[in-house]
CSV table of C-alpha atoms in Angstrom, one decimal:
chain,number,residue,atom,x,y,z
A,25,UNK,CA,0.0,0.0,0.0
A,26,UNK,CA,2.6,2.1,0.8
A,27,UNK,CA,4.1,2.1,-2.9
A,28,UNK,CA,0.7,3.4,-4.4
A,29,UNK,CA,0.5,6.2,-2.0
A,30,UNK,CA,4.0,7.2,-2.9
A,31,UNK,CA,2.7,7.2,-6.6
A,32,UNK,CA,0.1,9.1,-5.9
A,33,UNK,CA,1.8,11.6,-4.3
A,34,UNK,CA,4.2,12.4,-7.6
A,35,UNK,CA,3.7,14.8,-10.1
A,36,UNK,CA,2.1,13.9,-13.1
A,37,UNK,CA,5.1,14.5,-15.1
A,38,UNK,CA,7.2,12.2,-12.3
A,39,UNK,CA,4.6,9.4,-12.7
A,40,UNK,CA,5.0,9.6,-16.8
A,41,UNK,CA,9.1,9.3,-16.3
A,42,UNK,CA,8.8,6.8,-13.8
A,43,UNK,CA,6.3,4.9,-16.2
A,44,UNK,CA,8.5,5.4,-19.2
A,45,UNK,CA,12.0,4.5,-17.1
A,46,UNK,CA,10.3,1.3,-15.8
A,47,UNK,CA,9.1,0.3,-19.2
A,48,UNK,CA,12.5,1.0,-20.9
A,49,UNK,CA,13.9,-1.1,-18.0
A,50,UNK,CA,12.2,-4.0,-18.7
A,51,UNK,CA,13.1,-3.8,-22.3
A,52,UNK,CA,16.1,-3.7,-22.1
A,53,UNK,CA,16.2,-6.5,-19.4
A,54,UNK,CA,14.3,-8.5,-21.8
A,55,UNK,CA,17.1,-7.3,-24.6
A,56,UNK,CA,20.1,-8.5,-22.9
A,57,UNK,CA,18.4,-11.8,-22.2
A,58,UNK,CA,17.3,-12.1,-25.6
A,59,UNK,CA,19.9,-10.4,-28.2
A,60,UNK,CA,23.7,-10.4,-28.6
A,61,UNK,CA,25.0,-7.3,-27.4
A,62,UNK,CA,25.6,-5.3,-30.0
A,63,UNK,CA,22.5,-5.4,-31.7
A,64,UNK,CA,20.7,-4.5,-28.3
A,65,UNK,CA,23.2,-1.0,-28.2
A,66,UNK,CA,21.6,-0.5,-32.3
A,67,UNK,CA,18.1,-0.8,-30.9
A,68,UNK,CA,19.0,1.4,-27.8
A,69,UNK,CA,20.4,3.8,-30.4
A,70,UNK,CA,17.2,4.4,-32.1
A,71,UNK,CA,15.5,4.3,-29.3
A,72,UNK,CA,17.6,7.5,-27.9
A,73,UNK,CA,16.5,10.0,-30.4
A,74,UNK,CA,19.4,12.1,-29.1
A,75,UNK,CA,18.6,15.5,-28.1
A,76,UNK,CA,15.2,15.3,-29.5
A,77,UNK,CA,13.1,16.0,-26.4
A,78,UNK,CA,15.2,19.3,-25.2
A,79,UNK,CA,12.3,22.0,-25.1
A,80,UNK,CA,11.0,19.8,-22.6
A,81,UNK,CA,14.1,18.5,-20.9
A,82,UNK,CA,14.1,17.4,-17.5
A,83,UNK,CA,16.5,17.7,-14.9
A,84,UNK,CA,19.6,14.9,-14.7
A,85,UNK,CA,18.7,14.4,-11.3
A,86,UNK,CA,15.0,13.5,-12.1
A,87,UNK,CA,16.6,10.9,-14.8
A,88,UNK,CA,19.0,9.6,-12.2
A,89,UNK,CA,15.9,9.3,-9.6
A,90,UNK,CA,13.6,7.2,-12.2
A,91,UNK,CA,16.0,4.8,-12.7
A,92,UNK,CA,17.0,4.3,-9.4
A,93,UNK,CA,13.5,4.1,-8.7
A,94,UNK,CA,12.2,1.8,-11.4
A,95,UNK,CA,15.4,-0.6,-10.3
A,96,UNK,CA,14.3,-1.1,-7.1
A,97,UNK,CA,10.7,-2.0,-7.9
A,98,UNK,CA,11.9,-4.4,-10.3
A,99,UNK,CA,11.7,-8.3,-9.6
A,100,UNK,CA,15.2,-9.2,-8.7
A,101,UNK,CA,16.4,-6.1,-8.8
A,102,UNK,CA,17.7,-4.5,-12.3
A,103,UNK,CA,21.6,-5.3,-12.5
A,104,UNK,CA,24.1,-2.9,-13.1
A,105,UNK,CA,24.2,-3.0,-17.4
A,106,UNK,CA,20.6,-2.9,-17.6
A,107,UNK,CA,20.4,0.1,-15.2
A,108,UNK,CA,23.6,1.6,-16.9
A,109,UNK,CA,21.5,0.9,-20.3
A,110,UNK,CA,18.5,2.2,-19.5
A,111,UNK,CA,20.0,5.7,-18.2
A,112,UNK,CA,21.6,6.4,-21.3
A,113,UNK,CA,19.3,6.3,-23.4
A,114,UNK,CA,17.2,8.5,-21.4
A,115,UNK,CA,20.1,11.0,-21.2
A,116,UNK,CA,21.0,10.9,-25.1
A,117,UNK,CA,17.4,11.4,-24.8
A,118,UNK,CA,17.0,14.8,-23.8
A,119,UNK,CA,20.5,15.9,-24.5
A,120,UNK,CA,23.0,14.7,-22.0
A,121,UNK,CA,26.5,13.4,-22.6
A,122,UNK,CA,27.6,10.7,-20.8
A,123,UNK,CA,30.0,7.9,-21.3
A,124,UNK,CA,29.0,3.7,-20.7
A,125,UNK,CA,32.0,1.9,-18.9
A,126,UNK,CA,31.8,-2.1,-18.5
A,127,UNK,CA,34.7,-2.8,-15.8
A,128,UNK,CA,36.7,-5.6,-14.7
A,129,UNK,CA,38.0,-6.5,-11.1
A,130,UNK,CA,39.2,-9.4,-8.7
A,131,UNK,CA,37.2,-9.9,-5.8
A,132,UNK,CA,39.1,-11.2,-2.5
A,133,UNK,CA,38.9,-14.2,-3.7
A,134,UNK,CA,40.7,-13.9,-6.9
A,135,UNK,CA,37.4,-14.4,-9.1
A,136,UNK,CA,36.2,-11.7,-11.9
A,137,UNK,CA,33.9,-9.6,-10.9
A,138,UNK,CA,32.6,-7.0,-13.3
A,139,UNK,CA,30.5,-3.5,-13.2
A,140,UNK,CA,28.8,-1.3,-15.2
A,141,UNK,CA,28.6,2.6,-14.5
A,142,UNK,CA,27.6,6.0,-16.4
A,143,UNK,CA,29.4,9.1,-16.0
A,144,UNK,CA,28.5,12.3,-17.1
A,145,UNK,CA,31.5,15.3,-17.3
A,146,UNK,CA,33.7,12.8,-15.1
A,147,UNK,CA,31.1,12.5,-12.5
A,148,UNK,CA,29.5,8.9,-11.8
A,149,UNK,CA,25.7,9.0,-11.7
A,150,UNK,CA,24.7,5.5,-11.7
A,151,UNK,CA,26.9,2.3,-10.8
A,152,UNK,CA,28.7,4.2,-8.2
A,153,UNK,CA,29.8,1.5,-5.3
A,154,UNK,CA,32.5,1.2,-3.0
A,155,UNK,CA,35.9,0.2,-4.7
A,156,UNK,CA,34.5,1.5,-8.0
A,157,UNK,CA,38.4,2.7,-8.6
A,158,UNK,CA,39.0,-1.0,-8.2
A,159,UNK,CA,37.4,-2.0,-11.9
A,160,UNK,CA,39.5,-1.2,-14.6
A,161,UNK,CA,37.3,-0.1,-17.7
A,162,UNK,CA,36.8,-2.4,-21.1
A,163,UNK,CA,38.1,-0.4,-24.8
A,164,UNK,CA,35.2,1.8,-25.6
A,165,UNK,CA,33.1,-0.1,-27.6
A,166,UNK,CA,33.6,2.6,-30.4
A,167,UNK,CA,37.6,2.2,-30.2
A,168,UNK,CA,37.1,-1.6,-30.5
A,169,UNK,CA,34.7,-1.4,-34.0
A,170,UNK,CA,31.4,-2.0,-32.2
Protein backbone atom coordinates (compact mmCIF):
# COMPACT_ATOMS: atom_id res chain seq x y z
CA UNK A 1 0.00 0.00 0.00
CA UNK A 2 2.60 2.11 0.84
CA UNK A 3 4.07 2.08 -2.89
CA UNK A 4 0.70 3.43 -4.36
CA UNK A 5 0.51 6.20 -2.03
CA UNK A 6 3.99 7.19 -2.89
CA UNK A 7 2.65 7.15 -6.56
CA UNK A 8 0.12 9.05 -5.92
CA UNK A 9 1.81 11.57 -4.25
CA UNK A 10 4.21 12.36 -7.56
CA UNK A 11 3.66 14.75 -10.07
CA UNK A 12 2.11 13.87 -13.15
CA UNK A 13 5.10 14.47 -15.11
CA UNK A 14 7.17 12.17 -12.30
CA UNK A 15 4.57 9.39 -12.69
CA UNK A 16 5.02 9.56 -16.78
CA UNK A 17 9.13 9.27 -16.26
CA UNK A 18 8.80 6.81 -13.82
CA UNK A 19 6.28 4.93 -16.17
CA UNK A 20 8.47 5.39 -19.18
CA UNK A 21 12.05 4.51 -17.09
CA UNK A 22 10.31 1.30 -15.85
CA UNK A 23 9.08 0.26 -19.24
CA UNK A 24 12.53 1.03 -20.85
CA UNK A 25 13.92 -1.07 -17.99
CA UNK A 26 12.25 -3.99 -18.69
CA UNK A 27 13.06 -3.78 -22.33
CA UNK A 28 16.10 -3.71 -22.10
CA UNK A 29 16.20 -6.46 -19.36
CA UNK A 30 14.29 -8.47 -21.81
CA UNK A 31 17.10 -7.31 -24.65
CA UNK A 32 20.15 -8.52 -22.89
CA UNK A 33 18.44 -11.82 -22.22
CA UNK A 34 17.28 -12.12 -25.57
CA UNK A 35 19.89 -10.43 -28.20
CA UNK A 36 23.68 -10.36 -28.57
CA UNK A 37 24.98 -7.32 -27.36
CA UNK A 38 25.60 -5.30 -30.04
CA UNK A 39 22.53 -5.45 -31.66
CA UNK A 40 20.69 -4.52 -28.28
CA UNK A 41 23.21 -1.02 -28.18
CA UNK A 42 21.56 -0.50 -32.28
CA UNK A 43 18.06 -0.76 -30.91
CA UNK A 44 19.01 1.43 -27.76
CA UNK A 45 20.38 3.82 -30.41
CA UNK A 46 17.22 4.44 -32.12
CA UNK A 47 15.47 4.33 -29.27
CA UNK A 48 17.63 7.50 -27.87
CA UNK A 49 16.50 10.03 -30.36
CA UNK A 50 19.39 12.13 -29.08
CA UNK A 51 18.61 15.53 -28.15
CA UNK A 52 15.22 15.30 -29.52
CA UNK A 53 13.09 15.96 -26.40
CA UNK A 54 15.20 19.33 -25.19
CA UNK A 55 12.28 21.97 -25.08
CA UNK A 56 11.01 19.77 -22.59
CA UNK A 57 14.11 18.47 -20.87
CA UNK A 58 14.07 17.42 -17.49
CA UNK A 59 16.49 17.69 -14.86
CA UNK A 60 19.61 14.88 -14.71
CA UNK A 61 18.70 14.43 -11.34
CA UNK A 62 15.01 13.49 -12.10
CA UNK A 63 16.56 10.87 -14.79
CA UNK A 64 19.00 9.62 -12.17
CA UNK A 65 15.89 9.31 -9.57
CA UNK A 66 13.63 7.16 -12.19
CA UNK A 67 15.99 4.77 -12.69
CA UNK A 68 16.95 4.34 -9.42
CA UNK A 69 13.49 4.07 -8.67
CA UNK A 70 12.21 1.82 -11.37
CA UNK A 71 15.39 -0.64 -10.26
CA UNK A 72 14.34 -1.12 -7.08
CA UNK A 73 10.75 -1.99 -7.93
CA UNK A 74 11.91 -4.43 -10.32
CA UNK A 75 11.69 -8.27 -9.55
CA UNK A 76 15.17 -9.25 -8.74
CA UNK A 77 16.44 -6.10 -8.82
CA UNK A 78 17.75 -4.54 -12.28
CA UNK A 79 21.57 -5.31 -12.46
CA UNK A 80 24.14 -2.91 -13.11
CA UNK A 81 24.19 -3.04 -17.36
CA UNK A 82 20.61 -2.93 -17.55
CA UNK A 83 20.41 0.12 -15.21
CA UNK A 84 23.65 1.56 -16.93
CA UNK A 85 21.53 0.90 -20.34
CA UNK A 86 18.52 2.24 -19.49
CA UNK A 87 19.96 5.67 -18.16
CA UNK A 88 21.64 6.37 -21.30
CA UNK A 89 19.33 6.31 -23.38
CA UNK A 90 17.17 8.46 -21.36
CA UNK A 91 20.10 11.02 -21.21
CA UNK A 92 21.01 10.93 -25.05
CA UNK A 93 17.39 11.36 -24.81
CA UNK A 94 17.02 14.75 -23.79
CA UNK A 95 20.53 15.91 -24.51
CA UNK A 96 22.97 14.73 -22.01
CA UNK A 97 26.50 13.42 -22.56
CA UNK A 98 27.62 10.69 -20.78
CA UNK A 99 30.04 7.89 -21.31
CA UNK A 100 29.02 3.69 -20.74
CA UNK A 101 31.95 1.91 -18.92
CA UNK A 102 31.83 -2.09 -18.55
CA UNK A 103 34.66 -2.82 -15.79
CA UNK A 104 36.74 -5.61 -14.71
CA UNK A 105 37.98 -6.46 -11.09
CA UNK A 106 39.16 -9.43 -8.67
CA UNK A 107 37.18 -9.85 -5.80
CA UNK A 108 39.07 -11.25 -2.49
CA UNK A 109 38.95 -14.17 -3.72
CA UNK A 110 40.67 -13.91 -6.93
CA UNK A 111 37.42 -14.36 -9.07
CA UNK A 112 36.22 -11.66 -11.87
CA UNK A 113 33.92 -9.63 -10.87
CA UNK A 114 32.59 -6.99 -13.34
CA UNK A 115 30.46 -3.52 -13.23
CA UNK A 116 28.83 -1.30 -15.25
CA UNK A 117 28.58 2.55 -14.51
CA UNK A 118 27.64 5.98 -16.40
CA UNK A 119 29.44 9.12 -16.02
CA UNK A 120 28.46 12.28 -17.13
CA UNK A 121 31.46 15.27 -17.31
CA UNK A 122 33.67 12.77 -15.08
CA UNK A 123 31.12 12.50 -12.47
CA UNK A 124 29.49 8.88 -11.78
CA UNK A 125 25.67 9.05 -11.74
CA UNK A 126 24.69 5.50 -11.75
CA UNK A 127 26.89 2.31 -10.78
CA UNK A 128 28.72 4.19 -8.19
CA UNK A 129 29.79 1.48 -5.33
CA UNK A 130 32.45 1.16 -3.01
CA UNK A 131 35.87 0.24 -4.72
CA UNK A 132 34.48 1.48 -8.04
CA UNK A 133 38.42 2.69 -8.64
CA UNK A 134 38.96 -0.99 -8.24
CA UNK A 135 37.36 -1.99 -11.92
CA UNK A 136 39.53 -1.24 -14.60
CA UNK A 137 37.32 -0.13 -17.67
CA UNK A 138 36.81 -2.36 -21.12
CA UNK A 139 38.13 -0.37 -24.80
CA UNK A 140 35.18 1.77 -25.56
CA UNK A 141 33.08 -0.13 -27.60
CA UNK A 142 33.60 2.59 -30.36
CA UNK A 143 37.60 2.24 -30.17
CA UNK A 144 37.12 -1.63 -30.55
CA UNK A 145 34.72 -1.44 -34.02
CA UNK A 146 31.37 -2.03 -32.15
Amino acid sequence: MGFVRKLFRLTAEDRWLLLQTTMLLHGVRLGLWLFPFQRLRNILAKLSFEGSQNKFRIPLNKIIWSVEASSRYTPKQAKCLAKALTAQVLFNRWGYSNQLYIGIAKNGQGQLAAHAWIEHQNKVLIGNLPGLSDFTPLPSLKSIGL
